[in-house]
Amino acid sequence: MTVCVLHVAAEMYPLLKTGGLADVVGALPPAQSQLGSDARVILPGFPAVLAGLTGIEPVAVLGHAFGAGEVRLERGLLEPHGVVVYVVRADSFYDRPGNPYLDASHHPYGDNDRRFALLAWAAARVATGADPDWHPHILHAHDWHAGLAPAYLRAFERSSGTPRIPSVMTVHNLAYQGVFPAEQFGVLQLPPDFLAVDGVEFYGHLSFLKAGLYFAERITTVSPTYAREIQTQQHGAGLHGLLQTRSHDISGILNGVDYSIWNPSTDTTIDTRYTPAKPTGKLKCKAALQERLGLERNDDALLFGVVSRLTEQKGLDLLLSAIPDIVQRGGQLAVLGTGDLALENGMKNAAAAHPGAVAVELGFDETLSHSIIAGCDIVMVPSRFEPCGLTQLYALAYGSLPLVHRVGGLADTVVDSSLENLADDLATGFVFDAFERPGIVAAIRRAFALKARRTEWKTVMRRAMTKNFGWEAAAQDYAEIYRGLRPSDQP
Ligand code: ADP
Ligand code: GLC
Protein backbone atom coordinates (compact mmCIF):
# COMPACT_ATOMS: atom_id res chain seq x y z
CA MET A 1 0.00 0.00 0.00
CA THR A 2 1.05 3.62 -0.53
CA VAL A 3 2.71 5.06 2.54
CA CYS A 4 1.56 8.62 3.24
CA VAL A 5 4.18 10.81 4.94
CA LEU A 6 3.76 14.32 6.28
CA HIS A 7 7.05 16.25 6.49
CA VAL A 8 7.00 19.16 8.94
CA ALA A 9 9.55 21.89 8.32
CA ALA A 10 10.19 25.62 8.33
CA GLU A 11 11.80 25.92 4.89
CA MET A 12 11.74 24.19 1.52
CA TYR A 13 13.67 24.91 -1.68
CA PRO A 14 12.80 26.67 -3.96
CA LEU A 15 10.11 28.42 -1.90
CA LEU A 16 12.27 29.62 0.95
CA LYS A 17 15.84 28.74 1.87
CA THR A 18 18.39 29.83 4.46
CA GLY A 19 20.48 26.64 4.38
CA GLY A 20 20.68 22.94 3.63
CA LEU A 21 17.45 22.09 5.47
CA ALA A 22 15.53 23.68 2.59
CA ASP A 23 17.45 21.64 0.02
CA VAL A 24 16.60 18.43 1.86
CA VAL A 25 12.91 19.24 2.33
CA GLY A 26 12.75 20.22 -1.36
CA ALA A 27 14.36 17.00 -2.60
CA LEU A 28 13.42 14.16 -0.22
CA PRO A 29 9.62 14.17 -0.78
CA PRO A 30 9.89 13.90 -4.60
CA ALA A 31 12.48 11.11 -4.17
CA GLN A 32 10.05 9.30 -1.87
CA SER A 33 7.20 9.76 -4.34
CA GLN A 34 9.43 8.21 -7.01
CA LEU A 35 9.54 5.12 -4.80
CA GLY A 36 5.76 5.04 -4.56
CA SER A 37 5.06 6.98 -1.34
CA ASP A 38 2.72 9.94 -1.05
CA ALA A 39 5.03 12.45 0.64
CA ARG A 40 3.66 15.88 1.49
CA VAL A 41 5.02 18.85 3.41
CA ILE A 42 3.52 21.32 5.88
CA LEU A 43 5.10 24.78 6.14
CA PRO A 44 4.30 28.07 7.88
CA GLY A 45 2.45 30.49 5.61
CA PHE A 46 5.42 32.78 4.99
CA PRO A 47 4.90 35.22 2.07
CA ALA A 48 7.52 33.43 -0.08
CA VAL A 49 5.79 30.09 0.50
CA LEU A 50 2.40 31.43 -0.56
CA ALA A 51 3.92 33.17 -3.58
CA GLY A 52 5.61 30.01 -4.85
CA LEU A 53 2.69 27.56 -4.70
CA THR A 54 0.00 27.10 -7.33
CA GLY A 55 -3.66 26.24 -6.89
CA ILE A 56 -3.84 27.15 -3.19
CA GLU A 57 -7.19 26.12 -1.73
CA PRO A 58 -8.70 26.10 1.76
CA VAL A 59 -8.74 22.78 3.61
CA ALA A 60 -9.94 23.52 7.14
CA VAL A 61 -10.35 26.17 9.78
CA LEU A 62 -8.17 25.05 12.69
CA GLY A 63 -9.58 27.63 15.09
CA HIS A 64 -7.94 30.13 17.43
CA ALA A 65 -4.61 29.00 18.82
CA PHE A 66 -1.48 30.45 20.45
CA GLY A 67 -2.86 33.99 20.19
CA ALA A 68 -2.42 33.96 16.43
CA GLY A 69 -6.04 34.76 15.67
CA GLU A 70 -8.00 32.39 13.47
CA VAL A 71 -5.68 29.74 12.01
CA ARG A 72 -6.54 28.21 8.66
CA LEU A 73 -5.10 25.22 6.83
CA GLU A 74 -4.58 25.54 3.08
CA ARG A 75 -3.11 23.26 0.45
CA GLY A 76 -1.22 24.04 -2.75
CA LEU A 77 1.12 22.43 -5.26
CA LEU A 78 4.84 22.96 -5.71
CA GLU A 79 5.96 22.53 -9.30
CA PRO A 80 7.80 20.96 -11.05
CA HIS A 81 7.49 17.74 -9.02
CA GLY A 82 3.90 18.36 -8.02
CA VAL A 83 4.55 18.02 -4.27
CA VAL A 84 1.46 18.81 -2.21
CA VAL A 85 2.26 21.44 0.40
CA TYR A 86 0.01 22.30 3.35
CA VAL A 87 0.27 25.86 4.57
CA VAL A 88 -0.53 27.11 8.07
CA ARG A 89 -2.21 30.46 7.54
CA ALA A 90 -1.77 32.75 10.52
CA ASP A 91 -0.75 36.06 9.03
CA SER A 92 -0.07 37.77 12.36
CA PHE A 93 2.65 35.14 12.92
CA TYR A 94 4.09 34.54 9.48
CA ASP A 95 3.38 37.51 7.22
CA ARG A 96 6.64 39.24 8.03
CA PRO A 97 9.28 40.24 5.48
CA GLY A 98 12.72 38.63 5.19
CA ASN A 99 14.20 35.83 7.24
CA PRO A 100 11.76 33.28 8.69
CA TYR A 101 13.40 33.27 12.13
CA LEU A 102 15.00 36.70 12.62
CA ASP A 103 13.71 40.26 12.66
CA ALA A 104 15.22 43.15 10.70
CA SER A 105 17.99 43.57 13.30
CA HIS A 106 18.88 39.87 13.03
CA HIS A 107 17.42 38.95 16.43
CA PRO A 108 15.11 35.95 16.81
CA TYR A 109 11.47 37.07 16.84
CA GLY A 110 10.22 37.31 20.44
CA ASP A 111 7.29 35.01 19.69
CA ASN A 112 9.22 32.22 17.94
CA ASP A 113 8.03 29.76 20.59
CA ARG A 114 4.40 30.37 19.63
CA ARG A 115 5.14 30.66 15.88
CA PHE A 116 6.73 27.22 15.73
CA ALA A 117 4.49 25.61 18.33
CA LEU A 118 1.69 26.53 15.95
CA LEU A 119 3.45 24.83 13.02
CA ALA A 120 3.89 21.63 15.04
CA TRP A 121 0.35 21.74 16.43
CA ALA A 122 -1.12 22.25 12.94
CA ALA A 123 0.94 19.30 11.66
CA ALA A 124 -0.44 17.11 14.46
CA ARG A 125 -3.92 18.29 13.46
CA VAL A 126 -3.29 17.14 9.87
CA ALA A 127 -2.06 13.85 11.32
CA THR A 128 -5.35 13.48 13.18
CA GLY A 129 -7.70 14.14 10.31
CA ALA A 130 -7.80 17.90 9.63
CA ASP A 131 -7.74 17.13 5.89
CA PRO A 132 -10.67 14.77 5.36
CA ASP A 133 -9.15 13.69 2.02
CA TRP A 134 -5.72 12.63 3.25
CA HIS A 135 -4.56 10.66 6.27
CA PRO A 136 -0.82 10.38 6.82
CA HIS A 137 0.65 7.16 8.24
CA ILE A 138 3.89 8.81 9.42
CA LEU A 139 4.74 12.28 10.67
CA HIS A 140 8.33 13.26 9.85
CA ALA A 141 9.57 16.32 11.78
CA HIS A 142 12.67 18.27 10.75
CA ASP A 143 14.76 20.25 13.27
CA TRP A 144 13.56 22.18 16.33
CA HIS A 145 10.94 24.17 14.41
CA ALA A 146 8.93 20.94 14.11
CA GLY A 147 10.14 19.35 17.37
CA LEU A 148 6.88 19.75 19.27
CA ALA A 149 4.86 17.81 16.66
CA PRO A 150 5.56 14.38 18.24
CA ALA A 151 4.58 15.88 21.63
CA TYR A 152 1.24 17.11 20.26
CA LEU A 153 0.60 13.66 18.76
CA ARG A 154 0.97 12.17 22.26
CA ALA A 155 -1.20 14.87 23.79
CA PHE A 156 -3.97 14.39 21.21
CA GLU A 157 -3.83 10.61 21.66
CA ARG A 158 -4.31 11.05 25.39
CA SER A 159 -7.24 13.44 25.08
CA SER A 160 -9.02 11.58 22.27
CA GLY A 161 -8.18 7.98 23.12
CA THR A 162 -7.41 7.39 19.43
CA PRO A 163 -3.99 5.80 18.79
CA ARG A 164 -1.44 8.22 17.37
CA ILE A 165 0.52 7.74 14.16
CA PRO A 166 4.27 7.16 14.63
CA SER A 167 6.73 9.99 14.16
CA VAL A 168 10.34 10.39 13.06
CA MET A 169 12.50 13.28 14.24
CA THR A 170 15.35 14.25 11.94
CA VAL A 171 18.18 16.33 13.40
CA HIS A 172 19.78 18.51 10.75
CA ASN A 173 21.74 20.47 13.31
CA LEU A 174 21.91 19.80 17.05
CA ALA A 175 23.31 23.28 17.65
CA TYR A 176 19.89 24.85 17.09
CA GLN A 177 17.54 23.55 19.77
CA GLY A 178 14.65 25.98 20.12
CA VAL A 179 15.23 26.71 23.82
CA PHE A 180 12.77 29.03 25.57
CA PRO A 181 12.04 30.06 29.18
CA ALA A 182 10.09 27.45 31.15
CA GLU A 183 7.50 30.16 31.98
CA GLN A 184 6.38 29.91 28.37
CA PHE A 185 5.18 26.33 28.86
CA GLY A 186 1.65 27.57 29.56
CA VAL A 187 1.24 28.93 26.02
CA LEU A 188 2.10 25.59 24.38
CA GLN A 189 -1.23 23.92 25.22
CA LEU A 190 0.47 20.69 26.30
CA PRO A 191 -0.54 18.54 29.32
CA PRO A 192 1.12 19.87 32.51
CA ASP A 193 3.07 16.65 33.14
CA PHE A 194 4.95 17.14 29.81
CA LEU A 195 7.01 19.82 31.58
CA ALA A 196 9.40 17.21 32.96
CA VAL A 197 12.76 15.63 32.25
CA ASP A 198 10.71 12.93 30.51
CA GLY A 199 9.20 15.57 28.25
CA VAL A 200 10.00 19.05 26.98
CA GLU A 201 12.00 20.30 29.98
CA PHE A 202 15.70 20.93 29.37
CA TYR A 203 17.93 22.17 32.22
CA GLY A 204 15.16 24.37 33.62
CA HIS A 205 14.07 25.60 30.20
CA LEU A 206 11.89 24.30 27.37
CA SER A 207 13.56 22.71 24.36
CA PHE A 208 11.52 22.07 21.22
CA LEU A 209 14.22 19.83 19.78
CA LYS A 210 14.41 17.79 22.96
CA ALA A 211 10.64 17.32 22.83
CA GLY A 212 11.02 15.75 19.40
CA LEU A 213 13.95 13.60 20.48
CA TYR A 214 11.99 12.36 23.50
CA PHE A 215 8.55 11.81 21.97
CA ALA A 216 9.33 10.62 18.41
CA GLU A 217 9.43 6.86 17.84
CA ARG A 218 12.59 7.10 15.72
CA ILE A 219 15.41 9.63 15.45
CA THR A 220 17.52 10.17 12.38
CA THR A 221 20.32 12.52 11.53
CA VAL A 222 21.93 13.36 8.25
CA SER A 223 25.13 11.30 8.22
CA PRO A 224 26.40 8.14 9.92
CA THR A 225 29.38 9.90 11.52
CA TYR A 226 27.22 12.71 12.96
CA ALA A 227 24.85 10.06 14.35
CA ARG A 228 27.78 8.73 16.38
CA GLU A 229 29.18 12.15 17.25
CA ILE A 230 25.97 13.50 18.79
CA GLN A 231 26.00 10.67 21.31
CA THR A 232 29.28 11.99 22.75
CA GLN A 233 29.67 14.74 25.31
CA GLN A 234 31.88 16.72 22.91
CA HIS A 235 29.26 17.01 20.15
CA GLY A 236 26.05 16.25 22.03
CA ALA A 237 25.24 19.88 22.92
CA GLY A 238 23.78 18.81 26.29
CA LEU A 239 21.54 16.18 24.67
CA HIS A 240 24.02 13.29 24.50
CA GLY A 241 22.54 11.69 27.64
CA LEU A 242 19.09 11.43 26.10
CA LEU A 243 20.56 10.42 22.75
CA GLN A 244 22.61 7.65 24.38
CA THR A 245 19.50 6.21 26.02
CA ARG A 246 17.82 6.22 22.60
CA SER A 247 20.86 4.83 20.81
CA HIS A 248 18.92 1.89 19.28
CA ASP A 249 16.37 4.26 17.75
CA ILE A 250 18.97 6.52 16.04
CA SER A 251 20.07 6.17 12.41
CA GLY A 252 22.43 8.27 10.32
CA ILE A 253 21.14 8.64 6.77
CA LEU A 254 23.33 10.64 4.43
CA ASN A 255 21.65 13.48 2.53
CA GLY A 256 21.66 13.38 -1.25
CA VAL A 257 22.08 15.75 -4.15
CA ASP A 258 19.19 16.87 -6.31
CA TYR A 259 20.88 16.36 -9.66
CA SER A 260 18.05 18.14 -11.46
CA ILE A 261 19.40 21.32 -9.85
CA TRP A 262 23.07 20.59 -9.20
CA ASN A 263 24.38 19.13 -12.45
CA PRO A 264 27.05 20.84 -14.58
CA SER A 265 25.78 19.24 -17.79
CA THR A 266 22.30 20.81 -17.47
CA ASP A 267 22.81 23.83 -15.16
CA THR A 268 21.54 26.87 -17.04
CA THR A 269 22.77 29.29 -14.36
CA ILE A 270 26.48 28.66 -15.09
CA ASP A 271 28.55 30.18 -17.90
CA THR A 272 29.17 26.96 -19.85
CA ARG A 273 27.90 23.46 -19.26
CA TYR A 274 30.35 20.55 -19.02
CA THR A 275 30.57 16.82 -18.33
CA PRO A 276 33.15 14.44 -16.81
CA ALA A 277 34.06 13.26 -20.33
CA LYS A 278 34.40 16.80 -21.69
CA PRO A 279 35.18 19.14 -18.79
CA THR A 280 36.60 22.03 -20.86
CA GLY A 281 33.54 24.20 -20.10
CA LYS A 282 34.72 24.29 -16.49
CA LEU A 283 37.62 26.52 -17.47
CA LYS A 284 35.17 28.97 -19.04
CA CYS A 285 33.18 28.95 -15.80
CA LYS A 286 36.40 29.77 -13.97
CA ALA A 287 37.18 32.68 -16.32
CA ALA A 288 33.62 34.02 -15.99
CA LEU A 289 33.84 33.81 -12.21
CA GLN A 290 37.20 35.61 -12.06
CA GLU A 291 35.75 38.32 -14.30
CA ARG A 292 32.54 38.64 -12.31
CA LEU A 293 34.31 38.93 -8.95
CA GLY A 294 37.19 41.16 -10.08
CA LEU A 295 39.82 38.46 -9.56
CA GLU A 296 42.91 38.49 -11.79
CA ARG A 297 42.14 36.60 -15.00
CA ASN A 298 44.46 33.63 -14.80
CA ASP A 299 43.64 30.04 -15.79
CA ASP A 300 46.56 28.72 -13.78
CA ALA A 301 45.79 30.39 -10.44
CA LEU A 302 44.39 27.71 -8.14
CA LEU A 303 40.94 29.10 -7.27
CA PHE A 304 39.46 28.23 -3.86
CA GLY A 305 35.76 28.90 -3.22
CA VAL A 306 33.41 29.16 -0.25
CA VAL A 307 29.59 29.24 -0.26
CA SER A 308 28.44 29.31 3.33
CA ARG A 309 26.57 30.73 6.23
CA LEU A 310 29.19 32.76 8.08
CA THR A 311 28.83 31.23 11.55
CA GLU A 312 31.11 29.69 14.15
CA GLN A 313 30.07 26.20 12.93
CA LYS A 314 31.60 26.68 9.51
CA GLY A 315 35.19 27.18 10.77
CA LEU A 316 35.90 30.07 8.44
CA ASP A 317 38.04 31.80 11.07
CA LEU A 318 40.52 28.99 10.42
CA LEU A 319 40.34 29.73 6.70
CA LEU A 320 40.99 33.43 7.40
CA SER A 321 44.22 32.44 9.15
CA ALA A 322 45.30 30.44 6.10
CA ILE A 323 44.57 33.04 3.40
CA PRO A 324 48.21 34.21 3.23
CA ASP A 325 49.22 30.60 2.48
CA ILE A 326 46.85 30.53 -0.49
CA VAL A 327 47.81 33.93 -1.86
CA GLN A 328 51.58 33.51 -1.43
CA ARG A 329 51.42 30.37 -3.58
CA GLY A 330 49.64 32.26 -6.35
CA GLY A 331 46.18 31.01 -5.41
CA GLN A 332 42.88 32.91 -5.30
CA LEU A 333 39.83 32.81 -3.04
CA ALA A 334 36.17 33.57 -3.84
CA VAL A 335 33.75 33.79 -0.91
CA LEU A 336 29.95 34.06 -0.93
CA GLY A 337 28.36 34.20 2.49
CA THR A 338 26.31 36.01 5.03
CA GLY A 339 26.03 35.84 8.80
CA ASP A 340 28.09 36.92 11.83
CA LEU A 341 29.38 40.46 11.67
CA ALA A 342 32.90 39.55 12.83
CA LEU A 343 33.30 36.98 10.05
CA GLU A 344 31.78 39.30 7.46
CA ASN A 345 34.30 41.97 8.49
CA GLY A 346 37.16 39.47 8.51
CA MET A 347 36.29 38.45 4.96
CA LYS A 348 35.99 42.08 3.80
CA ASN A 349 39.38 42.91 5.32
CA ALA A 350 40.97 39.92 3.59
CA ALA A 351 39.56 41.07 0.23
CA ALA A 352 40.88 44.59 0.84
CA ALA A 353 44.32 43.23 1.78
CA HIS A 354 44.58 41.04 -1.33
CA PRO A 355 42.90 42.82 -4.25
CA GLY A 356 42.65 40.66 -7.35
CA ALA A 357 43.39 37.52 -5.30
CA VAL A 358 40.57 37.45 -2.72
CA ALA A 359 36.99 38.42 -3.58
CA VAL A 360 34.11 38.46 -1.12
CA GLU A 361 30.39 38.85 -1.79
CA LEU A 362 28.26 39.26 1.31
CA GLY A 363 24.67 38.13 0.89
CA PHE A 364 22.55 35.17 -0.18
CA ASP A 365 22.67 34.63 -3.95
CA GLU A 366 21.50 31.32 -5.42
CA THR A 367 22.88 32.01 -8.93
CA LEU A 368 26.30 33.12 -7.71
CA SER A 369 26.44 30.03 -5.50
CA HIS A 370 26.24 27.86 -8.63
CA SER A 371 28.86 30.01 -10.41
CA ILE A 372 31.29 29.58 -7.51
CA ILE A 373 30.73 25.83 -7.18
CA ALA A 374 31.29 25.47 -10.94
CA GLY A 375 34.11 27.99 -11.42
CA CYS A 376 36.41 27.05 -8.55
CA ASP A 377 39.09 24.38 -8.52
CA ILE A 378 38.56 23.71 -4.80
CA VAL A 379 35.54 24.25 -2.53
CA MET A 380 36.47 24.73 1.12
CA VAL A 381 34.32 23.44 4.00
CA PRO A 382 36.54 23.63 7.12
CA SER A 383 33.60 23.29 9.55
CA ARG A 384 34.16 22.72 13.28
CA PHE A 385 31.21 20.30 13.04
CA GLU A 386 29.01 19.43 10.08
CA PRO A 387 25.94 17.21 10.37
CA CYS A 388 26.08 16.41 6.64
CA GLY A 389 27.04 19.39 4.50
CA LEU A 390 25.76 19.76 0.98
CA THR A 391 28.22 22.16 -0.64
CA GLN A 392 30.99 19.53 -0.67
CA LEU A 393 28.59 17.16 -2.44
CA TYR A 394 27.70 19.83 -5.00
CA ALA A 395 31.43 20.53 -5.41
CA LEU A 396 32.12 16.85 -6.19
CA ALA A 397 29.44 16.87 -8.90
CA TYR A 398 31.03 19.95 -10.49
CA GLY A 399 34.58 18.56 -10.34
CA SER A 400 35.62 21.19 -7.79
CA LEU A 401 37.59 19.19 -5.26
CA PRO A 402 36.34 19.67 -1.68
CA LEU A 403 38.84 20.61 1.03
CA VAL A 404 37.21 19.68 4.35
CA HIS A 405 37.70 19.02 8.08
CA ARG A 406 37.24 15.35 8.96
CA VAL A 407 33.95 15.64 10.91
CA GLY A 408 30.32 14.57 10.44
CA GLY A 409 29.11 14.21 6.89
CA LEU A 410 32.33 15.71 5.54
CA ALA A 411 34.22 12.67 6.84
CA ASP A 412 31.65 10.38 5.20
CA THR A 413 31.77 11.94 1.73
CA VAL A 414 35.29 13.16 0.88
CA VAL A 415 38.40 10.98 0.49
CA ASP A 416 41.76 12.68 0.98
CA SER A 417 44.32 12.78 -1.84
CA SER A 418 46.97 11.04 0.22
CA LEU A 419 49.51 8.99 -1.73
CA GLU A 420 47.79 5.78 -0.61
CA ASN A 421 44.34 6.96 -1.67
CA LEU A 422 45.69 8.22 -5.01
CA ALA A 423 47.33 4.86 -5.59
CA ASP A 424 44.11 3.02 -4.68
CA ASP A 425 41.95 5.20 -6.99
CA LEU A 426 39.93 6.51 -4.05
CA ALA A 427 40.88 10.18 -3.70
CA THR A 428 38.20 12.83 -4.32
CA GLY A 429 39.45 15.86 -2.35
CA PHE A 430 41.48 17.02 0.64
CA VAL A 431 40.73 16.21 4.28
CA PHE A 432 42.47 17.54 7.41
CA ASP A 433 42.18 16.13 10.92
CA ALA A 434 43.09 18.60 13.66
CA PHE A 435 41.10 21.84 13.56
CA GLU A 436 44.28 23.93 13.64
CA ARG A 437 46.17 26.14 11.22
CA PRO A 438 48.89 23.55 10.44
CA GLY A 439 46.17 21.04 9.48
CA ILE A 440 44.38 23.26 6.98
CA VAL A 441 47.66 24.64 5.62
CA ALA A 442 48.94 21.13 4.95
CA ALA A 443 45.72 20.33 3.07
CA ILE A 444 46.11 23.52 1.05
CA ARG A 445 49.66 22.47 0.19
CA ARG A 446 48.42 19.04 -0.93
CA ALA A 447 45.96 20.81 -3.21
CA PHE A 448 48.72 22.88 -4.85
CA ALA A 449 50.89 19.76 -5.17
CA LEU A 450 48.15 17.78 -6.89
CA LYS A 451 47.31 20.66 -9.22
CA ALA A 452 50.93 20.61 -10.39
CA ARG A 453 50.42 16.99 -11.49
CA ARG A 454 47.89 17.77 -14.19
CA THR A 455 47.01 14.23 -15.26
CA GLU A 456 46.47 13.06 -11.73
CA TRP A 457 44.35 16.15 -10.94
CA LYS A 458 42.12 15.36 -13.92
CA THR A 459 41.74 11.76 -12.79
CA VAL A 460 40.65 12.82 -9.30
CA MET A 461 38.31 15.43 -10.78
CA ARG A 462 36.61 12.86 -13.02
CA ARG A 463 36.27 10.44 -10.12
CA ALA A 464 34.66 13.18 -8.03
CA MET A 465 32.22 14.05 -10.82
CA THR A 466 31.08 10.49 -11.32
CA LYS A 467 30.34 9.74 -7.66
CA ASN A 468 26.64 9.17 -7.15
CA PHE A 469 25.07 10.87 -4.14
CA GLY A 470 21.52 10.80 -5.53
CA TRP A 471 18.54 10.87 -3.17
CA GLU A 472 17.36 7.36 -4.01
CA ALA A 473 19.56 5.64 -1.40
CA ALA A 474 18.35 7.95 1.38
CA ALA A 475 14.73 7.57 0.28
CA GLN A 476 15.14 3.77 0.54
CA ASP A 477 16.66 4.08 4.01
CA TYR A 478 13.81 6.30 5.25
CA ALA A 479 11.30 3.84 3.75
CA GLU A 480 12.96 1.09 5.79
CA ILE A 481 12.57 3.14 8.97
CA TYR A 482 8.91 3.85 8.20
CA ARG A 483 8.35 0.10 7.59
CA GLY A 484 9.81 -0.66 11.00
CA LEU A 485 7.22 1.68 12.51
CA ARG A 486 4.35 0.08 10.60
CA PRO A 487 4.82 -3.67 11.02
CA SER A 488 1.66 -4.31 8.97
CA ASP A 489 3.54 -3.04 5.89
CA GLN A 490 6.10 -5.87 6.11
CA PRO A 491 6.07 -7.99 2.95
P1 ADP B 1 23.99 24.49 6.26
O1 ADP B 1 22.66 23.92 6.08
O2 ADP B 1 24.63 24.19 7.57
O3 ADP B 1 24.05 25.96 5.95
P2 ADP B 1 24.72 22.87 3.94
O4 ADP B 1 26.04 22.68 3.29
O5 ADP B 1 23.97 21.66 4.29
O6 ADP B 1 24.98 23.79 5.22
O7 ADP B 1 23.74 23.70 3.01
C1 ADP B 1 23.94 25.03 2.68
C2 ADP B 1 23.05 25.37 1.51
O8 ADP B 1 22.87 26.77 1.49
C3 ADP B 1 23.67 25.01 0.18
O9 ADP B 1 22.64 24.80 -0.77
C4 ADP B 1 24.46 26.27 -0.16
O10 ADP B 1 24.70 26.39 -1.53
C5 ADP B 1 23.50 27.32 0.34
N1 ADP B 1 24.12 28.60 0.73
C6 ADP B 1 24.79 28.87 1.86
N2 ADP B 1 25.16 30.17 1.90
C7 ADP B 1 24.70 30.72 0.76
C8 ADP B 1 24.75 32.04 0.21
N3 ADP B 1 25.35 33.04 0.86
N4 ADP B 1 24.16 32.25 -0.99
C9 ADP B 1 23.55 31.23 -1.65
N5 ADP B 1 23.47 29.98 -1.19
C10 ADP B 1 24.03 29.72 0.01
C1 GLC C 1 22.06 21.58 8.62
C2 GLC C 1 23.52 21.20 8.71
C3 GLC C 1 24.10 20.67 7.43
C4 GLC C 1 23.14 19.75 6.70
C5 GLC C 1 21.81 20.45 6.51
C6 GLC C 1 20.80 19.59 5.78
O1 GLC C 1 21.85 22.91 8.36
O2 GLC C 1 24.32 22.24 9.24
O3 GLC C 1 25.31 19.98 7.70
O4 GLC C 1 23.68 19.39 5.44
O5 GLC C 1 21.28 20.79 7.74
O6 GLC C 1 20.58 18.37 6.42
Short mmCIF file of N, CA and C in Angstrom, two decimals, residues 315 317-326 329 380 382 403-406 416 430-447:
data_model
loop_
_atom_site.label_atom_id
_atom_site.label_comp_id
_atom_site.label_asym_id
_atom_site.label_seq_id
_atom_site.Cartn_x
_atom_site.Cartn_y
_atom_site.Cartn_z
N GLY A 315 33.72 27.22 10.64
CA GLY A 315 35.19 27.18 10.77
C GLY A 315 35.92 28.14 9.85
N ASP A 317 36.95 31.07 10.41
CA ASP A 317 38.04 31.80 11.07
C ASP A 317 39.36 31.08 10.81
N LEU A 318 39.30 29.75 10.73
CA LEU A 318 40.52 28.99 10.42
C LEU A 318 40.97 29.29 8.98
N LEU A 319 39.99 29.39 8.09
CA LEU A 319 40.34 29.73 6.70
C LEU A 319 40.98 31.12 6.64
N LEU A 320 40.42 32.08 7.41
CA LEU A 320 40.99 33.43 7.40
C LEU A 320 42.48 33.38 7.75
N SER A 321 42.81 32.52 8.72
CA SER A 321 44.22 32.44 9.15
C SER A 321 45.11 31.83 8.07
N ALA A 322 44.49 31.12 7.12
CA ALA A 322 45.30 30.44 6.10
C ALA A 322 45.31 31.18 4.75
N ILE A 323 44.63 32.32 4.68
CA ILE A 323 44.57 33.04 3.40
C ILE A 323 45.98 33.41 2.88
N PRO A 324 46.88 33.89 3.75
CA PRO A 324 48.21 34.21 3.23
C PRO A 324 48.88 33.00 2.55
N ASP A 325 48.61 31.80 3.08
CA ASP A 325 49.22 30.60 2.48
C ASP A 325 48.67 30.32 1.09
N ILE A 326 47.43 30.70 0.85
CA ILE A 326 46.85 30.53 -0.49
C ILE A 326 47.43 31.58 -1.43
N ARG A 329 51.13 31.42 -2.59
CA ARG A 329 51.42 30.37 -3.58
C ARG A 329 50.79 30.68 -4.93
N MET A 380 36.00 24.95 -0.25
CA MET A 380 36.47 24.73 1.12
C MET A 380 35.30 24.63 2.11
N PRO A 382 35.71 23.99 5.95
CA PRO A 382 36.54 23.63 7.12
C PRO A 382 35.76 23.61 8.43
N LEU A 403 37.79 20.62 0.01
CA LEU A 403 38.84 20.61 1.03
C LEU A 403 38.11 20.77 2.36
N VAL A 404 38.13 19.72 3.20
CA VAL A 404 37.21 19.68 4.35
C VAL A 404 37.91 19.21 5.62
N HIS A 405 37.29 19.54 6.77
CA HIS A 405 37.70 19.02 8.08
C HIS A 405 37.04 17.65 8.27
N ARG A 406 37.78 16.71 8.84
CA ARG A 406 37.24 15.35 8.96
C ARG A 406 36.24 15.26 10.13
N ASP A 416 40.56 11.85 1.13
CA ASP A 416 41.76 12.68 0.98
C ASP A 416 42.68 12.18 -0.14
N PHE A 430 40.43 16.81 -0.35
CA PHE A 430 41.48 17.02 0.64
C PHE A 430 40.82 17.09 2.02
N VAL A 431 41.36 16.31 2.96
CA VAL A 431 40.73 16.21 4.28
C VAL A 431 41.81 16.46 5.34
N PHE A 432 41.52 17.36 6.30
CA PHE A 432 42.47 17.54 7.41
C PHE A 432 41.85 17.13 8.73
N ASP A 433 42.69 16.70 9.67
CA ASP A 433 42.18 16.13 10.92
C ASP A 433 42.06 17.15 12.04
N ALA A 434 43.17 17.68 12.53
CA ALA A 434 43.09 18.60 13.66
C ALA A 434 42.58 19.95 13.18
N PHE A 435 41.63 20.52 13.94
CA PHE A 435 41.10 21.84 13.56
C PHE A 435 42.09 22.91 14.02
N GLU A 436 43.20 22.99 13.30
CA GLU A 436 44.28 23.93 13.64
C GLU A 436 44.91 24.40 12.35
N ARG A 437 45.58 25.57 12.43
CA ARG A 437 46.17 26.14 11.22
C ARG A 437 47.10 25.16 10.49
N PRO A 438 48.00 24.45 11.19
CA PRO A 438 48.89 23.55 10.44
C PRO A 438 48.11 22.50 9.64
N GLY A 439 46.96 22.07 10.17
CA GLY A 439 46.17 21.04 9.48
C GLY A 439 45.61 21.56 8.17
N ILE A 440 44.99 22.73 8.20
CA ILE A 440 44.38 23.26 6.98
C ILE A 440 45.47 23.68 5.99
N VAL A 441 46.58 24.20 6.52
CA VAL A 441 47.66 24.64 5.62
C VAL A 441 48.26 23.43 4.90
N ALA A 442 48.40 22.33 5.61
CA ALA A 442 48.94 21.13 4.95
C ALA A 442 48.00 20.65 3.85
N ALA A 443 46.69 20.75 4.11
CA ALA A 443 45.72 20.33 3.07
C ALA A 443 45.80 21.27 1.87
N ILE A 444 45.97 22.55 2.14
CA ILE A 444 46.11 23.52 1.05
C ILE A 444 47.36 23.19 0.23
N ARG A 445 48.42 22.82 0.92
CA ARG A 445 49.66 22.47 0.19
C ARG A 445 49.46 21.22 -0.66
N ARG A 446 48.69 20.25 -0.13
CA ARG A 446 48.42 19.04 -0.93
C ARG A 446 47.62 19.40 -2.18
N ALA A 447 46.75 20.39 -2.05
CA ALA A 447 45.96 20.81 -3.21
C ALA A 447 46.87 21.42 -4.28
#
